Amino acid sequence: MRVHSVTCHSFGPFADRALELAPGMNVIYGLNEAGKSSWHAALYASLCGLRRGPGKTTEVREFEARHRPWDRDGWEVSELIELEDGRRVELHHDLDGRVDCSAKDADLGRDYSNEIIFEGSPDGSRWLGLDRRSFLSTACVKQADIQAVVKDAESLQEQLQRAASTAGTDATAAAAIARLERFQKENVGTSNINSRRPLRAAINRLEAARDALAQAQGEHVEYLRLVEEVDRLRENAGEADRGVSVAEAASAIMRAEILKRRLERAQALTAKYPEEPKAEYQSDELAQQVTRALHAWENRPEPVKLEKPTAAELTRELEAMPALPDGDTEVHSSVADAKERFRAATWALKVHDEHRPTERDAPDAGGLGESDLRDLARELEVEIPQIEEKLQEQVARAQRRLSEASRGNDRRRLWFVIAGLTTLVGLGLVFAVPALGVLLMVISGALFVVAMLTGRDASRARALEELREAESRLGQQRYGVQEALKRRQAAEAATSERGLPVDSGRLAELANQLAQAETQRRNLARWHEERVSLAEELGQAEGQLTSAVDDRGVEPGRDVEAQLQTYEAGCRERQNGLRKAARRPDLEKALEERLLSEKMAQETQNRRRKAEDQLREAASVVGAEAEESAEIAQILNKWLEQHRTSIKERENAIKEWQELQSLLDGLSPKDLQQRYEQQATRAEKASRGHSTEEMEAVRLEDPESALRELREEARIATGEYQNAHGRLEHFARTMRSVPEAEEELAAAETESKRVNTLSETLNTTRALLEQAQGKVHRTVAPVLRDTLLQWLPRVTAGRYSEARVDPESLNVHVRASGGRWREARLLSHGTAEQVYLLLRMAMARHLTKAGEICPLILDDVTVQSDEIRQEAILGVLHEMSKERQIILFTQEAEVMKWATSNLHDGPDKLVQLDAGLVAA
Amino acid sequence: MKLLLFSDLHLDSSFAWMGSSGAAASRRRQALCDTLEKIVTLAEQVKADAILCGGDLYEHERVSPDTASFLRSVFARLDPIPVYIAPGNHDWFGPQSLYGYVDWSPNVHVFRSGRLEPVDLDDGVTLWGAAHLAPANTDNFLRGFRVDRAGVNVALFHGSERTWLTEEGSGKAAHAQFEAEEITEAGLQHAFLGHYHTPRDAPTYTYPGNPDPLSFGETGERGVVIATLKPNGAVGRVRMKVGVTEAHDLDVDVTGCSSLQAVRSRISDGLRGLRGVARVRLQGELDANVSVQTADLNVESGLDSVLIEPSDLRIAYELDKLAEEQTVRGEFVRMVLKDGPPQEKTRKILLTGLRALDARDDLEVI
């Protein structure tokens, strides 16, 4: 972009004034009050215009205060520019109303305003990729900027950072980040427990609100529990009261009913006894006599009925009873034992005789005993062994081998003979025909060897050994056969000699018969021995029995059996006598009892007689007449009953009279009637609201006591209810409000959310700014370095030729070729200014949209420089003007002089402002 | 026969939604009581034969002792005009329920069964009512129900008619759901209902809606319904507004405001003449140079509470142009906008970063 002209239609001190500019370097010279600042402002305002919108910013207000025409209406500028794409655009700004603002093609009339609208109005710097704020800081270099670089070593870096951050309009990114950090520290803080910043405060408030809500909800739960309890206790109290009410009603009804019955009774008794009945006294002595007589008669003993035998009969029976017998009444034990022994011996002998063994004769055994017969039988049965056939074959085989071995020995002997002969012949010819003799010797040797190898003695010896062994075993078997035959033949000879059968079986049978006969003989001998013994025992038993019977006083006799029977019969007879004599004590006791019974029967009879006498006497007194005692008693009982009824009626009348007095209790029947009616009314009132069933269900045995208990229960129930109700009311007064706690929690959550959102926003913002700063610095640093490398040698006359830019901090270092790196901010003032201008240009190049070139507008940038530095700056600017338009406002004559000498018409231009043109 | 129907008053409700706490919220809770007073007064004025409450009269979890005595006294004032209450999911009937605790005047009848039970409204007119016995999982009252008497039969309960459930939004839980057809199938001529806060007048049922505001942005003519029950069971309905609280939703465009005071003035202008509570939603393009904090916007007004929140607040920065800058600022803007136009979060980040780069100290963005 290049500015061709600026026209102040009405701006500051100017009215319809134009400033023409060259495309290269323009030096606009003017002394103070020549309008440099106004043209500078007009140049800016005609390109960028002013923000259009409600209200005015401080910058706009200040701009307006300085550059609004002082003495006329309207505020209007225009500018003709040429873009790099060749378009020539005329920008027009009505700075006052900011409505008539436009950007039109100077050749075609086309309106480009919409392309560059920024904050409500066309802004020509938009074609540069800038805006009216960033254009100022990018394209306009003020005197102060240069001064700052010289005065403040940090300024260069700070300006670069600011340019990189906001195109120089505002803070650096680092400052913005630091600002965010400060803001966060102040307005968020940490969650540290000791912190007093908003984040901690919000957390505290939130925690407190949650606690408060939990407490409020807990209290509310307790409140509802108390409500339930009060409700329950109230129901209990109501039930108790109702119970009392029902009981009272029932009691009232009961009292009314009692009164009613009392009244009715009193009315009945009053009718019955208009006056008090008289109390008549009568003697009851007669009644007592009758009563005693009746009692005696009715309780008379029953007559005693005695069974036989009578006392006389018993006496006679005692007198007729025999004396006690003399002698054994039972068989004496000595007799019994002897009898037992005798019976056993008799029976044993009898049984022994019944089992006498029979006698048997022994068979004829030729004088041989049983064992001899059995030996002969065994010899006859001796087995004859058989000779094994294979043993015979084995003998024949051994004989054949032995025969073959014998023939081999014959051939051997022949070879030895031949060999001997050959040797002898050889010996003979050795001396005569040595060769033949030696040959024969050799042959004879070979023949000896053959003889040695042919038919050795070993095989014959083995054959011989086998034959001997086989024959030995065959001989043993043949001996066994011969021995067996000899034993059998000897047995047969012995049997035959004694005339016994040559049969082992018959010999064995004969041996058996012989053994049985011997056994029978021995048994019979033993029987005889035992019978003698049994006969002796019988004799002894009989003697013992005879002796025992004799001892018991039985006369001796021949037959012991008869003696025994006599003794036993005597015992039985004495036993019967003894049994009869033993009844005497019983009879004596029975007699005694009988005598007592007969006495008691007599007494009973006497008492019955007396009772009857009394009965008849009483009957005579009361005038009863009858024959039979029972009839008399019946009459007397009837009389006595009538007497008692009379007494009872009298007593009852007195009692009822007393009852009447008690019922009236000092009242008249009328009063009693009135009292009943009052009670009935009360009962009717008390029973209102209660069902008949309810009241009938109440059965009060002791109404007053029951009512007292019910009232006490009701009083306790009511007290519990009232206490609980009081607790509830007290609790309700102090309990916290749940909705209020919820609202406070919601407010605390809102505040917490606000602080956390703020914290999150600040954190994210800071992180993004740091990322953006790093990225941009990394992009800008090479741009700055390349610019310096391109321009530095030229503007420093080769003193510095190398540069580097720290992408982190944008810190600039330069050095001569191979020299030491030096921080640009610490170079001499002149060099620093040159470097600064180069960097500003580089930054302008970087910040400007690709394809466009941003002009540089400089305001008295050399005013504080000495001549050398001034010339150096102007030289740099002139160099720069070859690629971008430079517009330098200056009040220095040295600069004008330099321009006069160095600028060339065409690309460059020197404009001298006339001080007198500025309106006073 | 004239019946006054209301529901969903939600006494003792929390007013956190209003963005206020303390006295302002307390006044709003009191306003709910005032509304009930107005309902009772209205019942007397229109000579209603009975008042029907479709539940959620109060909130069990928050109910205060004062509410208990208030309810008793306010309904006792109507005696002998009967008041029928069908507890809902918020004022469900249970052992700890206020309904059991309060010593009601004889004219108050609280339905205490989970099944529809009859009371005689008039000769030949039966009201069937039921109660929620738990805060959730209450089944359809009409399922398996059939009236067992002649004459006119109407119902009173707290339930969700299914076809309207979706329109109530996701925040509305379904309780005791039923189909409209089930009303007539049960032999009922009409059902007087509670639960939906948005009023509905259907042929066979009526939702009066919440009589006093319970949130911002409520629509429809909410209040009470004066229902005239005719001998043939037909119902005539007249809606009457009884709410004490006014809840206003206000959109304030701050475009063109060049100062905080200008923004405050816009808000004041918008709130002028209003009563009750208001939600101010800031919209438009706020000048980048204007620093606005929520606390700075507390303007004087006659309202109990003003909730201010950004709605469609845009940034006055020309972001597209800033994004063209080859500066850290440009890079920052590009980074923030890489995922598209700024939303609430990125808007704050952008403004914070740009303000920091502008060396401003108002780094908290609303």
PDB file of N, CA and C in Angstrom, chain A residues 717-752:
ATOM      1  N   ALA A 717     -52.223 -40.290  79.816  1.00  0.00           N
ATOM      2  CA  ALA A 717     -52.157 -40.222  78.350  1.00  0.00           C
ATOM      3  C   ALA A 717     -52.204 -38.778  77.877  1.00  0.00           C
ATOM      4  N   THR A 718     -53.076 -38.000  78.504  1.00  0.00           N
ATOM      5  CA  THR A 718     -53.172 -36.590  78.135  1.00  0.00           C
ATOM      6  C   THR A 718     -51.868 -35.869  78.476  1.00  0.00           C
ATOM      7  N   GLY A 719     -51.322 -36.206  79.627  1.00  0.00           N
ATOM      8  CA  GLY A 719     -50.045 -35.588  80.023  1.00  0.00           C
ATOM      9  C   GLY A 719     -48.945 -35.921  79.040  1.00  0.00           C
ATOM     10  N   GLU A 720     -48.880 -37.181  78.625  1.00  0.00           N
ATOM     11  CA  GLU A 720     -47.856 -37.580  77.644  1.00  0.00           C
ATOM     12  C   GLU A 720     -48.048 -36.840  76.336  1.00  0.00           C
ATOM     13  N   TYR A 721     -49.326 -36.750  75.936  1.00  0.00           N
ATOM     14  CA  TYR A 721     -49.609 -36.036  74.696  1.00  0.00           C
ATOM     15  C   TYR A 721     -49.204 -34.567  74.816  1.00  0.00           C
ATOM     16  N   GLN A 722     -49.583 -33.954  75.945  1.00  0.00           N
ATOM     17  CA  GLN A 722     -49.258 -32.534  76.113  1.00  0.00           C
ATOM     18  C   GLN A 722     -47.741 -32.326  76.198  1.00  0.00           C
ATOM     19  N   ASN A 723     -47.066 -33.234  76.893  1.00  0.00           N
ATOM     20  CA  ASN A 723     -45.605 -33.111  76.965  1.00  0.00           C
ATOM     21  C   ASN A 723     -44.981 -33.221  75.584  1.00  0.00           C
ATOM     22  N   ALA A 724     -45.448 -34.246  74.833  1.00  0.00           N
ATOM     23  CA  ALA A 724     -44.902 -34.447  73.476  1.00  0.00           C
ATOM     24  C   ALA A 724     -45.237 -33.256  72.603  1.00  0.00           C
ATOM     25  N   HIS A 725     -46.458 -32.763  72.778  1.00  0.00           N
ATOM     26  CA  HIS A 725     -46.859 -31.606  71.985  1.00  0.00           C
ATOM     27  C   HIS A 725     -45.992 -30.397  72.333  1.00  0.00           C
ATOM     28  N   GLY A 726     -45.700 -30.270  73.615  1.00  0.00           N
ATOM     29  CA  GLY A 726     -44.826 -29.172  74.050  1.00  0.00           C
ATOM     30  C   GLY A 726     -43.438 -29.325  73.463  1.00  0.00           C
ATOM     31  N   ARG A 727     -42.949 -30.558  73.502  1.00  0.00           N
ATOM     32  CA  ARG A 727     -41.625 -30.798  72.910  1.00  0.00           C
ATOM     33  C   ARG A 727     -41.644 -30.467  71.424  1.00  0.00           C
ATOM     34  N   LEU A 728     -42.729 -30.880  70.781  1.00  0.00           N
ATOM     35  CA  LEU A 728     -42.838 -30.616  69.344  1.00  0.00           C
ATOM     36  C   LEU A 728     -42.860 -29.120  69.071  1.00  0.00           C
ATOM     37  N   GLU A 729     -43.639 -28.393  69.865  1.00  0.00           N
ATOM     38  CA  GLU A 729     -43.728 -26.944  69.642  1.00  0.00           C
ATOM     39  C   GLU A 729     -42.384 -26.276  69.910  1.00  0.00           C
ATOM     40  N   HIS A 730     -41.723 -26.742  70.970  1.00  0.00           N
ATOM     41  CA  HIS A 730     -40.405 -26.176  71.272  1.00  0.00           C
ATOM     42  C   HIS A 730     -39.422 -26.493  70.147  1.00  0.00           C
ATOM     43  N   PHE A 731     -39.483 -27.748  69.694  1.00  0.00           N
ATOM     44  CA  PHE A 731     -38.585 -28.156  68.618  1.00  0.00           C
ATOM     45  C   PHE A 731     -38.895 -27.374  67.341  1.00  0.00           C
ATOM     46  N   ALA A 732     -40.193 -27.213  67.103  1.00  0.00           N
ATOM     47  CA  ALA A 732     -40.599 -26.505  65.880  1.00  0.00           C
ATOM     48  C   ALA A 732     -40.116 -25.064  65.892  1.00  0.00           C
ATOM     49  N   ARG A 733     -40.075 -24.478  67.098  1.00  0.00           N
ATOM     50  CA  ARG A 733     -39.631 -23.071  67.178  1.00  0.00           C
ATOM     51  C   ARG A 733     -38.149 -22.951  66.851  1.00  0.00           C
ATOM     52  N   THR A 734     -37.385 -23.976  67.168  1.00  0.00           N
ATOM     53  CA  THR A 734     -35.932 -23.864  67.004  1.00  0.00           C
ATOM     54  C   THR A 734     -35.414 -24.567  65.757  1.00  0.00           C
ATOM     55  N   MET A 735     -36.242 -25.359  65.099  1.00  0.00           N
ATOM     56  CA  MET A 735     -35.732 -26.122  63.953  1.00  0.00           C
ATOM     57  C   MET A 735     -35.442 -25.202  62.771  1.00  0.00           C
ATOM     58  N   ARG A 736     -34.481 -25.629  61.988  1.00  0.00           N
ATOM     59  CA  ARG A 736     -34.103 -24.828  60.826  1.00  0.00           C
ATOM     60  C   ARG A 736     -35.025 -25.143  59.653  1.00  0.00           C
ATOM     61  N   SER A 737     -35.109 -24.196  58.781  1.00  0.00           N
ATOM     62  CA  SER A 737     -35.960 -24.359  57.613  1.00  0.00           C
ATOM     63  C   SER A 737     -35.202 -25.105  56.524  1.00  0.00           C
ATOM     64  N   VAL A 738     -35.806 -26.186  56.066  1.00  0.00           N
ATOM     65  CA  VAL A 738     -35.170 -26.958  54.990  1.00  0.00           C
ATOM     66  C   VAL A 738     -35.094 -26.149  53.699  1.00  0.00           C
ATOM     67  N   PRO A 739     -36.192 -25.531  53.262  1.00  0.00           N
ATOM     68  CA  PRO A 739     -36.073 -24.768  52.005  1.00  0.00           C
ATOM     69  C   PRO A 739     -35.047 -23.641  52.096  1.00  0.00           C
ATOM     70  N   GLU A 740     -34.971 -23.002  53.254  1.00  0.00           N
ATOM     71  CA  GLU A 740     -33.968 -21.934  53.378  1.00  0.00           C
ATOM     72  C   GLU A 740     -32.564 -22.515  53.267  1.00  0.00           C
ATOM     73  N   ALA A 741     -32.368 -23.679  53.898  1.00  0.00           N
ATOM     74  CA  ALA A 741     -31.052 -24.321  53.798  1.00  0.00           C
ATOM     75  C   ALA A 741     -30.777 -24.738  52.361  1.00  0.00           C
ATOM     76  N   GLU A 742     -31.813 -25.214  51.666  1.00  0.00           N
ATOM     77  CA  GLU A 742     -31.637 -25.583  50.258  1.00  0.00           C
ATOM     78  C   GLU A 742     -31.301 -24.361  49.418  1.00  0.00           C
ATOM     79  N   GLU A 743     -31.967 -23.275  49.721  1.00  0.00           N
ATOM     80  CA  GLU A 743     -31.688 -22.052  48.955  1.00  0.00           C
ATOM     81  C   GLU A 743     -30.271 -21.562  49.217  1.00  0.00           C
ATOM     82  N   GLU A 744     -29.855 -21.635  50.471  1.00  0.00           N
ATOM     83  CA  GLU A 744     -28.492 -21.219  50.776  1.00  0.00           C
ATOM     84  C   GLU A 744     -27.493 -22.153  50.086  1.00  0.00           C
ATOM     85  N   LEU A 745     -27.819 -23.439  50.052  1.00  0.00           N
ATOM     86  CA  LEU A 745     -26.933 -24.376  49.363  1.00  0.00           C
ATOM     87  C   LEU A 745     -26.897 -24.063  47.870  1.00  0.00           C
ATOM     88  N   ALA A 746     -28.063 -23.768  47.315  1.00  0.00           N
ATOM     89  CA  ALA A 746     -28.097 -23.419  45.887  1.00  0.00           C
ATOM     90  C   ALA A 746     -27.257 -22.176  45.629  1.00  0.00           C
ATOM     91  N   ALA A 747     -27.379 -21.188  46.523  1.00  0.00           N
ATOM     92  CA  ALA A 747     -26.587 -19.965  46.359  1.00  0.00           C
ATOM     93  C   ALA A 747     -25.099 -20.277  46.494  1.00  0.00           C
ATOM     94  N   ALA A 748     -24.774 -21.134  47.466  1.00  0.00           N
ATOM     95  CA  ALA A 748     -23.370 -21.508  47.654  1.00  0.00           C
ATOM     96  C   ALA A 748     -22.858 -22.276  46.448  1.00  0.00           C
ATOM     97  N   GLU A 749     -23.710 -23.126  45.903  1.00  0.00           N
ATOM     98  CA  GLU A 749     -23.299 -23.872  44.703  1.00  0.00           C
ATOM     99  C   GLU A 749     -23.110 -22.932  43.522  1.00  0.00           C
ATOM    100  N   THR A 750     -23.995 -21.963  43.427  1.00  0.00           N
ATOM    101  CA  THR A 750     -23.858 -20.987  42.349  1.00  0.00           C
ATOM    102  C   THR A 750     -22.536 -20.227  42.488  1.00  0.00           C
ATOM    103  N   GLU A 751     -22.251 -19.813  43.720  1.00  0.00           N
ATOM    104  CA  GLU A 751     -21.003 -19.080  43.952  1.00  0.00           C
ATOM    105  C   GLU A 751     -19.808 -19.988  43.686  1.00  0.00           C
ATOM    106  N   SER A 752     -19.898 -21.217  44.149  1.00  0.00           N
ATOM    107  CA  SER A 752     -18.810 -22.169  43.923  1.00  0.00           C
ATOM    108  C   SER A 752     -18.624 -22.409  42.430  1.00  0.00           C
TER     109      SER A 752
END
